Coordinates of C-alpha atoms and ligand atoms in Angstrom, one line a residue:
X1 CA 0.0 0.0 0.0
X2 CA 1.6 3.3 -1.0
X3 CA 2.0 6.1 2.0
X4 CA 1.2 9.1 0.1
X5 CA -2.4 7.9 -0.1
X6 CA -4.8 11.1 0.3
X7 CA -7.1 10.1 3.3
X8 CA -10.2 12.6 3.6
X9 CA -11.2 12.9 7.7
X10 CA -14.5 14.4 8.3
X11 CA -15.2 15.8 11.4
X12 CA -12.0 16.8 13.9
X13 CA -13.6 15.7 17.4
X14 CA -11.5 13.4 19.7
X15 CA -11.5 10.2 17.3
X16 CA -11.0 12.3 13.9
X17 CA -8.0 14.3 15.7
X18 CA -6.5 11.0 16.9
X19 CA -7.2 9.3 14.0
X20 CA -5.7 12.1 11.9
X21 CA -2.6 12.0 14.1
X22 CA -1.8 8.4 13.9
X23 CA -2.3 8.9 10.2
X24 CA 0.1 11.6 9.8
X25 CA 2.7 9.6 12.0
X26 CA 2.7 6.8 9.0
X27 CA 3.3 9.2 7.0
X28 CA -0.4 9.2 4.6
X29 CA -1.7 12.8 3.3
X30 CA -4.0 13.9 5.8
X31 CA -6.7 16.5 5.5
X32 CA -9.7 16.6 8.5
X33 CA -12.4 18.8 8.0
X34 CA -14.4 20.0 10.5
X35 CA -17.3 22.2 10.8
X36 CA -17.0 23.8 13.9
X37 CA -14.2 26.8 14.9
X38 CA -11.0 25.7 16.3
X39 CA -11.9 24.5 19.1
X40 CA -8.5 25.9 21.0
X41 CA -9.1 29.9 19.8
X42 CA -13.3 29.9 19.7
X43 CA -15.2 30.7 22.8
X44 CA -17.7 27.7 22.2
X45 CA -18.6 24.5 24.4
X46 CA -17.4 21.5 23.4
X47 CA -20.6 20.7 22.2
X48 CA -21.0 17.3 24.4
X49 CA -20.3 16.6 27.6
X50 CA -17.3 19.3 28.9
X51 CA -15.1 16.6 30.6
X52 CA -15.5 13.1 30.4
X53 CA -13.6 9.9 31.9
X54 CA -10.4 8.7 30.4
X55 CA -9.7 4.8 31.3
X56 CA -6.9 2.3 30.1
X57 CA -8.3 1.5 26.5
X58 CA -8.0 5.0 25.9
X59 CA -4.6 5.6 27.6
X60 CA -3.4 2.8 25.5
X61 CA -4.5 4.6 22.4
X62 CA -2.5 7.4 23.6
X63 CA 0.6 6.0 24.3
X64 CA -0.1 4.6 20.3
X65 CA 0.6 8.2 19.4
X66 CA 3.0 9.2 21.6
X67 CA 1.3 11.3 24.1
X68 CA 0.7 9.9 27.1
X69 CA 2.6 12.4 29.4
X70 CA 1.3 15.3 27.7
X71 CA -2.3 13.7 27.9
X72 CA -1.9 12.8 32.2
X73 CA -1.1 16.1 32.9
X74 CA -4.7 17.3 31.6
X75 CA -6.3 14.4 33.9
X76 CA -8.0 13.6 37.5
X77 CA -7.5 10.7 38.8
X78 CA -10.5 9.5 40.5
X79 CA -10.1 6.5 41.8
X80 CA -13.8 5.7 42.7
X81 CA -17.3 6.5 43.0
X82 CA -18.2 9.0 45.8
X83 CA -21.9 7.3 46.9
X84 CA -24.1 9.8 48.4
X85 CA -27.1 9.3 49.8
X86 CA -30.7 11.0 50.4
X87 CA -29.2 12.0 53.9
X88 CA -26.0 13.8 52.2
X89 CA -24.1 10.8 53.7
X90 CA -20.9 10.2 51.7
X91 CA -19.5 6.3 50.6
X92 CA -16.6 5.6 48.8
X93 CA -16.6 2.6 46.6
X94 CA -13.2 2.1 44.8
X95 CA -13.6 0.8 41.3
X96 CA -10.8 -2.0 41.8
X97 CA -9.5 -3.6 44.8
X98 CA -6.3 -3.1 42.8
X99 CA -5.0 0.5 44.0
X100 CA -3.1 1.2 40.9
X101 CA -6.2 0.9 38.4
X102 CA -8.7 4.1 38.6
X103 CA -10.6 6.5 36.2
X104 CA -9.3 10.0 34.9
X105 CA -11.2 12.8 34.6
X106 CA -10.8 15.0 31.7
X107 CA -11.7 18.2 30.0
X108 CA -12.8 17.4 26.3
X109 CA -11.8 20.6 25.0
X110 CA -8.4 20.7 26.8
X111 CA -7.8 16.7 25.0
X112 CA -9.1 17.9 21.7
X113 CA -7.1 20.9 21.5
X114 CA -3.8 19.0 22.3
X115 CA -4.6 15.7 19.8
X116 CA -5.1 18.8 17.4
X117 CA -2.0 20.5 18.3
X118 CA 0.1 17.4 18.1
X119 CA -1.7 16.4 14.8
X120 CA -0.3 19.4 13.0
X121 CA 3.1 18.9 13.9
X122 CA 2.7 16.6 10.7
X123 CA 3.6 18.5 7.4
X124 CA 1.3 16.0 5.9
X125 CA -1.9 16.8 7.9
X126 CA -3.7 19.6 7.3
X127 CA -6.5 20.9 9.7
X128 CA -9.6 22.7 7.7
X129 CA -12.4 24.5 10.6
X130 CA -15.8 25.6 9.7
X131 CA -16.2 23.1 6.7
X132 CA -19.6 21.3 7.2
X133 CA -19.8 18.5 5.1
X134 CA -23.3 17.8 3.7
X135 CA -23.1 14.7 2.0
X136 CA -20.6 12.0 0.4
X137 CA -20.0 10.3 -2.7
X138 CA -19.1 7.1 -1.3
X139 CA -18.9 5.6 -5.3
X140 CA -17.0 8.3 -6.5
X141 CA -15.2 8.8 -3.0
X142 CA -16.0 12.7 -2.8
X143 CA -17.4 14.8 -0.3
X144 CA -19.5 18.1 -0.2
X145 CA -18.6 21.1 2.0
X146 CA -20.5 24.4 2.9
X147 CA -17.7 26.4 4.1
X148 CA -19.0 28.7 7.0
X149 CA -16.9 31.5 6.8
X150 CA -17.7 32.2 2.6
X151 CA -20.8 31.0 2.4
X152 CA -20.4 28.6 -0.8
X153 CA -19.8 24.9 -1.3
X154 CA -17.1 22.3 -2.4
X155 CA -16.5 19.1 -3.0
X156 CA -13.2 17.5 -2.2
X157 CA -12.0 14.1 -3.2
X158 CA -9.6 11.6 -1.8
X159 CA -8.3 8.2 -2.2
X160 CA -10.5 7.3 1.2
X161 CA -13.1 8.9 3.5
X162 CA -13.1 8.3 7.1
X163 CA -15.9 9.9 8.6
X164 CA -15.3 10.5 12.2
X165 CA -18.4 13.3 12.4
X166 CA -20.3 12.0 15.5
X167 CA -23.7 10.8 16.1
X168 CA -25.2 12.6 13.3
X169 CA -22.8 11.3 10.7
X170 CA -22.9 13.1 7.5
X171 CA -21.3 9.6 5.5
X172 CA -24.0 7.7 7.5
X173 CA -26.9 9.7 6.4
X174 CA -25.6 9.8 2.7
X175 CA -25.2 5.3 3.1
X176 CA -28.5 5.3 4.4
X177 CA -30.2 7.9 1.7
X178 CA -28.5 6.7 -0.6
X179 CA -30.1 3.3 -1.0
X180 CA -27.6 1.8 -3.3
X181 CA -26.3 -1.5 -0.8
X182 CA -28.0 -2.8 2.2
X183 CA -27.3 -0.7 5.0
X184 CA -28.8 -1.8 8.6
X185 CA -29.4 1.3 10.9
X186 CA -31.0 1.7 14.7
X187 CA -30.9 4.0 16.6
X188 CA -32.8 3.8 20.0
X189 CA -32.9 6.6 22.5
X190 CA -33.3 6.3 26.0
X191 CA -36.5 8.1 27.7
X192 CA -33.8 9.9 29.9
X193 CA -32.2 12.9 29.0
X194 CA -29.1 15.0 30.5
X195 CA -28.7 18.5 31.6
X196 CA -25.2 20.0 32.4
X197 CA -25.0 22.0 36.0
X198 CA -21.7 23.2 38.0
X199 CA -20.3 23.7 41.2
X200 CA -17.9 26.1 40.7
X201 CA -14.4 26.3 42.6
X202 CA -14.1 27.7 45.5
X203 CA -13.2 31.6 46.2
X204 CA -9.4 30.6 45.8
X205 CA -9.6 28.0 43.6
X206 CA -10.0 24.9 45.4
X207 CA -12.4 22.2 45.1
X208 CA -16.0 22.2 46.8
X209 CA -15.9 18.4 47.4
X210 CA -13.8 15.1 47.4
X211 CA -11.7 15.9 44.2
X212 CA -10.7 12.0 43.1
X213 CA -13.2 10.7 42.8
X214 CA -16.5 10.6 40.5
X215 CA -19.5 11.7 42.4
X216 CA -22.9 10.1 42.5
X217 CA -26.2 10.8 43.9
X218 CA -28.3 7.2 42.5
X219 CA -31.9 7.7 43.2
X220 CA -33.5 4.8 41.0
X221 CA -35.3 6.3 38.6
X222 CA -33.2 9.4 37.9
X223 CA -29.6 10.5 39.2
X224 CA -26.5 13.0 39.5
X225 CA -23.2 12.6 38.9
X226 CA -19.7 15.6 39.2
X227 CA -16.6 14.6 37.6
X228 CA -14.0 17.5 38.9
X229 CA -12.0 20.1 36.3
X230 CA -8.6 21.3 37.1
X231 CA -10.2 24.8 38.0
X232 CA -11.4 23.5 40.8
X233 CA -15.5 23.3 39.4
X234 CA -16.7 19.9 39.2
X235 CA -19.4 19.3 36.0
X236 CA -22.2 17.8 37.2
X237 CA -25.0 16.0 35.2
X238 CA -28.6 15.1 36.0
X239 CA -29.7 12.0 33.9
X240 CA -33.6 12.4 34.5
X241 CA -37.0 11.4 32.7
X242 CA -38.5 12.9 29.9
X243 CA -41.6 12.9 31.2
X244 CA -42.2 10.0 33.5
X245 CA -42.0 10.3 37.7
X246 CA -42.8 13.0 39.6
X247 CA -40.0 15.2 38.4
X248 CA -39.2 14.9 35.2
X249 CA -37.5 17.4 32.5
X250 CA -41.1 18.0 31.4
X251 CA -42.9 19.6 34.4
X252 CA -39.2 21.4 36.2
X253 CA -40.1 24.6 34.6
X254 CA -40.2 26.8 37.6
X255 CA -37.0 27.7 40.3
X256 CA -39.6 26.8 42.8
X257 CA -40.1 23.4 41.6
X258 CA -36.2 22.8 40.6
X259 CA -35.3 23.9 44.4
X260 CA -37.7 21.6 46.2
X261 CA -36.9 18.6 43.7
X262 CA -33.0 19.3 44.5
X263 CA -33.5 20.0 48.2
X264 CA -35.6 16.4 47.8
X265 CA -33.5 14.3 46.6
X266 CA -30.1 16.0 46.2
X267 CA -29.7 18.6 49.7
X268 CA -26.0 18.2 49.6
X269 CA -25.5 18.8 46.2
X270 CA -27.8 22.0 46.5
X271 CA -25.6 23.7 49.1
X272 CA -22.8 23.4 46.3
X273 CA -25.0 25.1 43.9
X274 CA -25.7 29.0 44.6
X275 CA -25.6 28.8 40.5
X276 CA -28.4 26.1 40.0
X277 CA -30.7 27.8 38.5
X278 CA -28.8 30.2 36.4
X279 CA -27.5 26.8 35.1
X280 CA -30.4 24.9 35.0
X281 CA -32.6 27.4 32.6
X282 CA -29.5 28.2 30.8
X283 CA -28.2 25.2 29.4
X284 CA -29.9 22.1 27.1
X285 CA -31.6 19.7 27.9
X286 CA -29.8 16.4 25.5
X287 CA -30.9 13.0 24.8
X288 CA -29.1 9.9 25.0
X289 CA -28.9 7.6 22.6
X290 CA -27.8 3.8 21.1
X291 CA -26.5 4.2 17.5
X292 CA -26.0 0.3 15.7
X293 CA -25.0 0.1 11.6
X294 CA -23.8 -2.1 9.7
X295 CA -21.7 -2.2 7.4
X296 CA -19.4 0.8 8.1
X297 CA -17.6 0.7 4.7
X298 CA -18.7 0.9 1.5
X299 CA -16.4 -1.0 -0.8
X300 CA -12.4 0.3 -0.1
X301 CA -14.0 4.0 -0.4
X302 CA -15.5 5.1 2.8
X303 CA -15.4 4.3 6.7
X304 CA -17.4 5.1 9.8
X305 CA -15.6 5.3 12.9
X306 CA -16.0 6.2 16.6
X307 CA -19.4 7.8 17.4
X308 CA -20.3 7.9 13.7
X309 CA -20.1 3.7 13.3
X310 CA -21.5 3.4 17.5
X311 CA -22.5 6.1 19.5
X312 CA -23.7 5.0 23.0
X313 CA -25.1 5.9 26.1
X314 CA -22.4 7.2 28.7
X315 CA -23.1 5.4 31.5
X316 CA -20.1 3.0 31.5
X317 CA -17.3 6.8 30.5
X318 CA -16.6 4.1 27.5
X319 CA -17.5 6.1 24.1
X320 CA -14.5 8.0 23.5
X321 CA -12.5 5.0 24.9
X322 CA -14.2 3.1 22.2
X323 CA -13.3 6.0 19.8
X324 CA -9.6 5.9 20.6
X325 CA -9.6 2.1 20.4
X326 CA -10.7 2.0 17.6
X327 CA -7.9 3.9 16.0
X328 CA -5.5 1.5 17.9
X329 CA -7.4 -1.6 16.0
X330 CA -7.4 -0.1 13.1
X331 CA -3.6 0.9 13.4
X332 CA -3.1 -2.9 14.1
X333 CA -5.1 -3.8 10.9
X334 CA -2.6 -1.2 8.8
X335 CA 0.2 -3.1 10.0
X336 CA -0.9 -6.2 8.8
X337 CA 0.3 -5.1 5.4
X338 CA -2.8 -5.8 3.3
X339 CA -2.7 -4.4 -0.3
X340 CA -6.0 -2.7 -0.3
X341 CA -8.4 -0.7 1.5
X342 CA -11.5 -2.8 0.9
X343 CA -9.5 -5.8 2.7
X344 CA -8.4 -3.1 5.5
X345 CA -12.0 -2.0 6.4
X346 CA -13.5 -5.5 5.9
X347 CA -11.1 -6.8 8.3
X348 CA -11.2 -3.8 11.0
X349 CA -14.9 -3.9 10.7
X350 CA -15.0 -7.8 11.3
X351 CA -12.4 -7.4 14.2
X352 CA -14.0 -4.3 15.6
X353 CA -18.2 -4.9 15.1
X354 CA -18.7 -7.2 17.8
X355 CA -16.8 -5.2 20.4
X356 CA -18.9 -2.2 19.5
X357 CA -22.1 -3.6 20.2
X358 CA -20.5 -5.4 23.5
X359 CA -19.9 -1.8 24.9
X360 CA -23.3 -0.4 23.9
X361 CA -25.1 -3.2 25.7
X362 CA -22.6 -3.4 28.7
X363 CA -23.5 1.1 28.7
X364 CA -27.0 0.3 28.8
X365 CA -26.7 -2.2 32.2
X366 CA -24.6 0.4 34.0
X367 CA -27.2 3.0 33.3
X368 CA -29.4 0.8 35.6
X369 CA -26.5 0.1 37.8
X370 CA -25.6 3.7 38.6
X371 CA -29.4 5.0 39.1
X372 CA -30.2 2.1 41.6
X373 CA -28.0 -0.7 42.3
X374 CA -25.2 1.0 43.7
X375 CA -27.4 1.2 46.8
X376 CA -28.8 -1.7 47.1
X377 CA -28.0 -4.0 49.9
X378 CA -26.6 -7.3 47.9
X379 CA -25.1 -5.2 44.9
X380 CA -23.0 -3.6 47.5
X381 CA -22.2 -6.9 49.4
X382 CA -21.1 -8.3 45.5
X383 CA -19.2 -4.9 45.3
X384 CA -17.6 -5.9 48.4
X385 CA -16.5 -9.1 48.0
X386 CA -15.4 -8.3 44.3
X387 CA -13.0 -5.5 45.6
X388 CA -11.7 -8.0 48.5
X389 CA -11.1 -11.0 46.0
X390 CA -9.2 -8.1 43.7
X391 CA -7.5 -6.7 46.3
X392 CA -6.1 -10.1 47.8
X393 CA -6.2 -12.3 44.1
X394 CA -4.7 -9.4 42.1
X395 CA -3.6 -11.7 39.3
X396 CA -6.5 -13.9 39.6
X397 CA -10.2 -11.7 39.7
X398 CA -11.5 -8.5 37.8
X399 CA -15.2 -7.8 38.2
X400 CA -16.9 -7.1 35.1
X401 CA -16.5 -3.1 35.3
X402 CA -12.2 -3.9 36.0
X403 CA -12.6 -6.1 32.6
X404 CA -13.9 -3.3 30.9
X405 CA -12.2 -0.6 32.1
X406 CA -8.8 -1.5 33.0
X407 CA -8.2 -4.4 30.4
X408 CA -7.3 -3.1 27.6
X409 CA -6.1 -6.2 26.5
X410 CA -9.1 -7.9 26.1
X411 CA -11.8 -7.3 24.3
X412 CA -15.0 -5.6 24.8
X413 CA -16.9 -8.9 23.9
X414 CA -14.9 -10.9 26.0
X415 CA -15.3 -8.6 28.9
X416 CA -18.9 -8.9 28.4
X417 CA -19.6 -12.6 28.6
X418 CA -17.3 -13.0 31.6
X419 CA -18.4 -10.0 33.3
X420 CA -21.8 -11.1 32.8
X421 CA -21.2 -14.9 33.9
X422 CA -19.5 -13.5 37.0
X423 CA -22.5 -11.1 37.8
X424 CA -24.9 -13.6 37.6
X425 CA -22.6 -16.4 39.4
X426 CA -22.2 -14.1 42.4
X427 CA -25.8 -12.7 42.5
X428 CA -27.1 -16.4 42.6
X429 CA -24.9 -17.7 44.9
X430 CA -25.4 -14.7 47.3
X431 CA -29.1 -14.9 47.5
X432 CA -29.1 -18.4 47.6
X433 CA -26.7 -17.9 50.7
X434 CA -24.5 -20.4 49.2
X435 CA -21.7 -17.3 49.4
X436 CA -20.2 -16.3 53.2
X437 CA -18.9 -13.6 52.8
X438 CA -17.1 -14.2 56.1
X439 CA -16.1 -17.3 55.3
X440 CA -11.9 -17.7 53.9
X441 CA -11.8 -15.6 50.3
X442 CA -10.0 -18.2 48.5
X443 CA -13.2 -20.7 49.3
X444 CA -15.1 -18.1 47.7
X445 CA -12.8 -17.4 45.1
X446 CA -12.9 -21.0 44.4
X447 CA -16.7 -20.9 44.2
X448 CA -17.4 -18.1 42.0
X449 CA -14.9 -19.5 39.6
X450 CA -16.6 -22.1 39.3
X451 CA -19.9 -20.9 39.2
X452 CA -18.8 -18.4 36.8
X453 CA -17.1 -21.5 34.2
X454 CA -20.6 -23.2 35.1
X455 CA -22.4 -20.2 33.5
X456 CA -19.9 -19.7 30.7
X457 CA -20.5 -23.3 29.4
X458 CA -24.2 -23.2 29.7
X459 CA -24.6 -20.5 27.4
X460 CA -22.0 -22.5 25.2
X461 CA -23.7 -25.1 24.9
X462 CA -27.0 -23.0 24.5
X463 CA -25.0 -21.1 21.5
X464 CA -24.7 -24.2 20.1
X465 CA -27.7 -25.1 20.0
X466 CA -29.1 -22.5 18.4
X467 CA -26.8 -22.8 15.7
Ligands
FAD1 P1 -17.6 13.6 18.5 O1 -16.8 13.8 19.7 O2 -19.0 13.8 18.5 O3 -16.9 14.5 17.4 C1 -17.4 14.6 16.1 C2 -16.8 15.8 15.4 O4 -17.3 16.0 14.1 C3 -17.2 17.2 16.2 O5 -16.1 18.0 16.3 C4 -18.2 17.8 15.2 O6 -18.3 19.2 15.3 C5 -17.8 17.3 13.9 N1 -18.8 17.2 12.9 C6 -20.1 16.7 13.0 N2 -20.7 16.7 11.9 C7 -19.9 17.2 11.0 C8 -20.0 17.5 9.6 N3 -21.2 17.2 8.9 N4 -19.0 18.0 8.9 C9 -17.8 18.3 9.6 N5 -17.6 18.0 10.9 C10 -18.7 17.5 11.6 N6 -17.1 8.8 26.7 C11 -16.1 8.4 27.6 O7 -15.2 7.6 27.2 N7 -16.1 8.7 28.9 C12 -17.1 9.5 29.4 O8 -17.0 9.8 30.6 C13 -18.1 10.0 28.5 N8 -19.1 10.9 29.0 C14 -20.0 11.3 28.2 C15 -21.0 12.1 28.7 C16 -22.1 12.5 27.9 C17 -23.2 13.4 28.5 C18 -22.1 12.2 26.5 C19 -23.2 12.7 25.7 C20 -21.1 11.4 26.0 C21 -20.0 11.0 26.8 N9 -19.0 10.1 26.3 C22 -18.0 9.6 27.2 C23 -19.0 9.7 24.9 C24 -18.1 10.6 24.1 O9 -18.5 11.9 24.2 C25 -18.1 10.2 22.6 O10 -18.1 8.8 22.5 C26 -16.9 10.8 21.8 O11 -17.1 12.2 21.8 C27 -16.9 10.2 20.4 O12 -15.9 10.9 19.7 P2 -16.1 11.2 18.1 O13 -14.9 11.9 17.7 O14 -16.4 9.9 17.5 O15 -17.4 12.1 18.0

């Protein structure tokens, strides 16, 4: 495959910055449009989330490129999740029993700005802002801009387009209207939405609350969570009904009601807020949604990737982690040497598909997870004995959330099915009180193994069947 192949990048969010970088380090011909200012000279919000949760699969993707020092000194550690409850009591639950594995909070505009900045170190990437593409070509492997700042349109072709544009993908939209191959589409969205609220830093800068650590106030049906900023603020995000429940984004429409439903069910967040309600009726109101598609390339033309092939919901912090692994498995697929770009997306795709839809599922369970289970009685005695078999069996137990989030070497899929398997094995053991929890850990080690293998080979078999 020759390097000075001309790859087209739409859209210069965290994946199509990354992706653009990586490129430019093997030397292809890079140019990533995007329709937005720069994001490190514009005065505008990030457009998503303003920070987010950097694990290992993304951190591994990083140190891919080269940037893994530069990137850690933008991040948080937060090394579990701060529980509060209806009382303003405070838990801390550590998401490993292994002290070395925790989450990083980070500020998407800070990461974008420096995969850009590093990206354009590259002679042979070039960064175009406030290019909105409106449609591809996928036969003819051209795409149409509107340029903001003239006011006319272009097209631009390349050898390949990757389209790295987000939820809304242009490339998707233009496979799907398209009509001309058969291209399977869902999107579901979930009957919660999210608003973004603050608590800003203190008068000299320091933080309101427990900084490492990602807070969360689970209240079943709806619930809050603050992931800290190196100003000192913390973001904070309520994940609430549309219109169900009592409260619900439908019928908060006064400060009266939004004070009594935060002194309600969130009193200690309140005293954090003096800026609630300036917050509150200033910014959006967002849904949350499951994007699935198949396939993501249209002969060697065109690609989707990140958010634009699988956006999901963000209750496992795993969608930009997707995004950046994504560019590590497609790196791998590039170094496999194949001699055309049809056989490198078919194979990516086939490597990468099944992962994809793991994490989407696996974000959907955590949404229920977060809003309830993390304060119920035997989901925190699992949570227990999980951390303590960690803790003591470092080499030999990861509970489904370690798998996905601090394994980067295995997959998505994989982490699913044992995850799962373990979940199950230790749920069913512990109400059928065939787990004590004080009895020796490596008995109960020994059990869930087993249990776990049990569960494993049942679906096997079940698998099997089917087929
Ligand atoms: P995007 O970040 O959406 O970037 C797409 C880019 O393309 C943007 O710059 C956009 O302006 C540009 N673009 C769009 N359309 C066009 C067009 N037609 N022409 C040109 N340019 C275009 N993930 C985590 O890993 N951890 C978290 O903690 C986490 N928290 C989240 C919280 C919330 C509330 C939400 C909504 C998401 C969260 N995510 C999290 C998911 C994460 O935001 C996405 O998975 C990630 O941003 C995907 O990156 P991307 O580059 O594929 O898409």
């Amino acid at each position: 495959m020759k390097k000075q192949q001309n790859i087209l990048i739409i859209g210069a969010g965290l994946c199509g910055s990354l992706l653009a970088l990586r490129l430019g380090q093997r030397g292809y011909n890079v140019s990533l449009y995007e329709m937005r200012p720069d994001i490190r000279t514009a005065n505008i919000s990030a457009g998503r989330s303003i920070n987010l949760a950097l694990s290992d699969r993304g951190i591994k993707a990083m140190k891919l490129a080269g940037i893994e020092d530069k990137v850690r000194e933008l991040c948080i550690p937060m090394n579990g999740r701060m529980l509060h409850d209806i009382e303003g009591k405070m838990v801390m639950a550590p998401y490993s029993g292994r002290e070395h594995e925790y989450i990083n909070s980070i500020s998407r505009g800070l990461l974008n700005g420096l995969l850009l900045n590093e990206a354009e170190k590259h002679d042979n990437v070039k960064i175009h802002f406030n290019k909105k593409c409106k449609s591809v070509d996928f036969e003819n492997t051209t795409a149409l801009f509107k340029d903001y700042k003239s006011n006319t349109e272009f097209v631009e072709d390349a050898d390949v387009i990757i389209a790295t544009d987000g939820a809304g993908s242009a490339l998707r939209k233009s496979y799907y209207l398209g009509k001309k191959f058969l291209f399977s589409f869902s999107q579901e969205w979930l009957s919660h939405g999210y608003k973004e609220l603050s608590f800003l830093p203190t008068e000299n800068g320091g933080f309101k609350t427990y900084k490492n650590a990602l807070h969360i106030w689970g209240r079943d049906s709806f619930m809050l969570i603050a992931l800290p900023n190196l100003d000192g603020s913390f973001t904070v995000t309520l994940f609430l009904s549309y219109e169900d429940g009592e409260y619900n984004f439908g019928n908060l429409t006064t400060e009266e009601k939004v004070i009594e439903f935060f002194q309600k069910y969130f009193k200690d967040a309140l005293e954090l807020m003096p800026n609630l309600i300036e917050d509150f009726f200033t910014n959006p109101t967002s849904p949350l949604g499951t994007v699935k598609c198949s396939p993501w390339h249209y002969k060697g033309n065109t690609l989707l990737m990140g958010d634009a092939a699988h956006a999901i919901v963000p209750f496992y912090g795993q969608g930009m982690n997707a995004s950046f692994e994504d560019v590590t498995v497609f790196d791998k697929v590039l170094d496999e040497g194949h001699e055309d770009w049809e056989t490198i997306f078919k194979t990516y795709e086939k490597h990468r598909k099944r992962d994809t839809d793991a994490i989407a599922d696996l974000a959907i369970d955590n949404f229920h997870e977060m809003k309830g289970h993390v304060n119920n009685a035997i989901f925190r005695e699992k949570r227990n004995l999980e951390m303590a078999l960690e803790k003591n069996f470092p080499d030999n137990y990861s509970s489904k959330y370690s798998l996905v989030t601090f394994n980067e070497d295995i997959s998505y899929h994989e982490a699913m099915l044992k995850g799962r398997a373990q979940d199950k094995a230790i749920l069913n053991m512990l109400a059928d009180k065939e787990l004590d929890l004080n009895d020796d850990l490596k008995t109960n080690l020994e059990k869930v193994k087993a249990a776990t293998q049990e569960i494993l080979d049942e679906d096997r078999v079940a698998k099997d069947f089917k087929h």
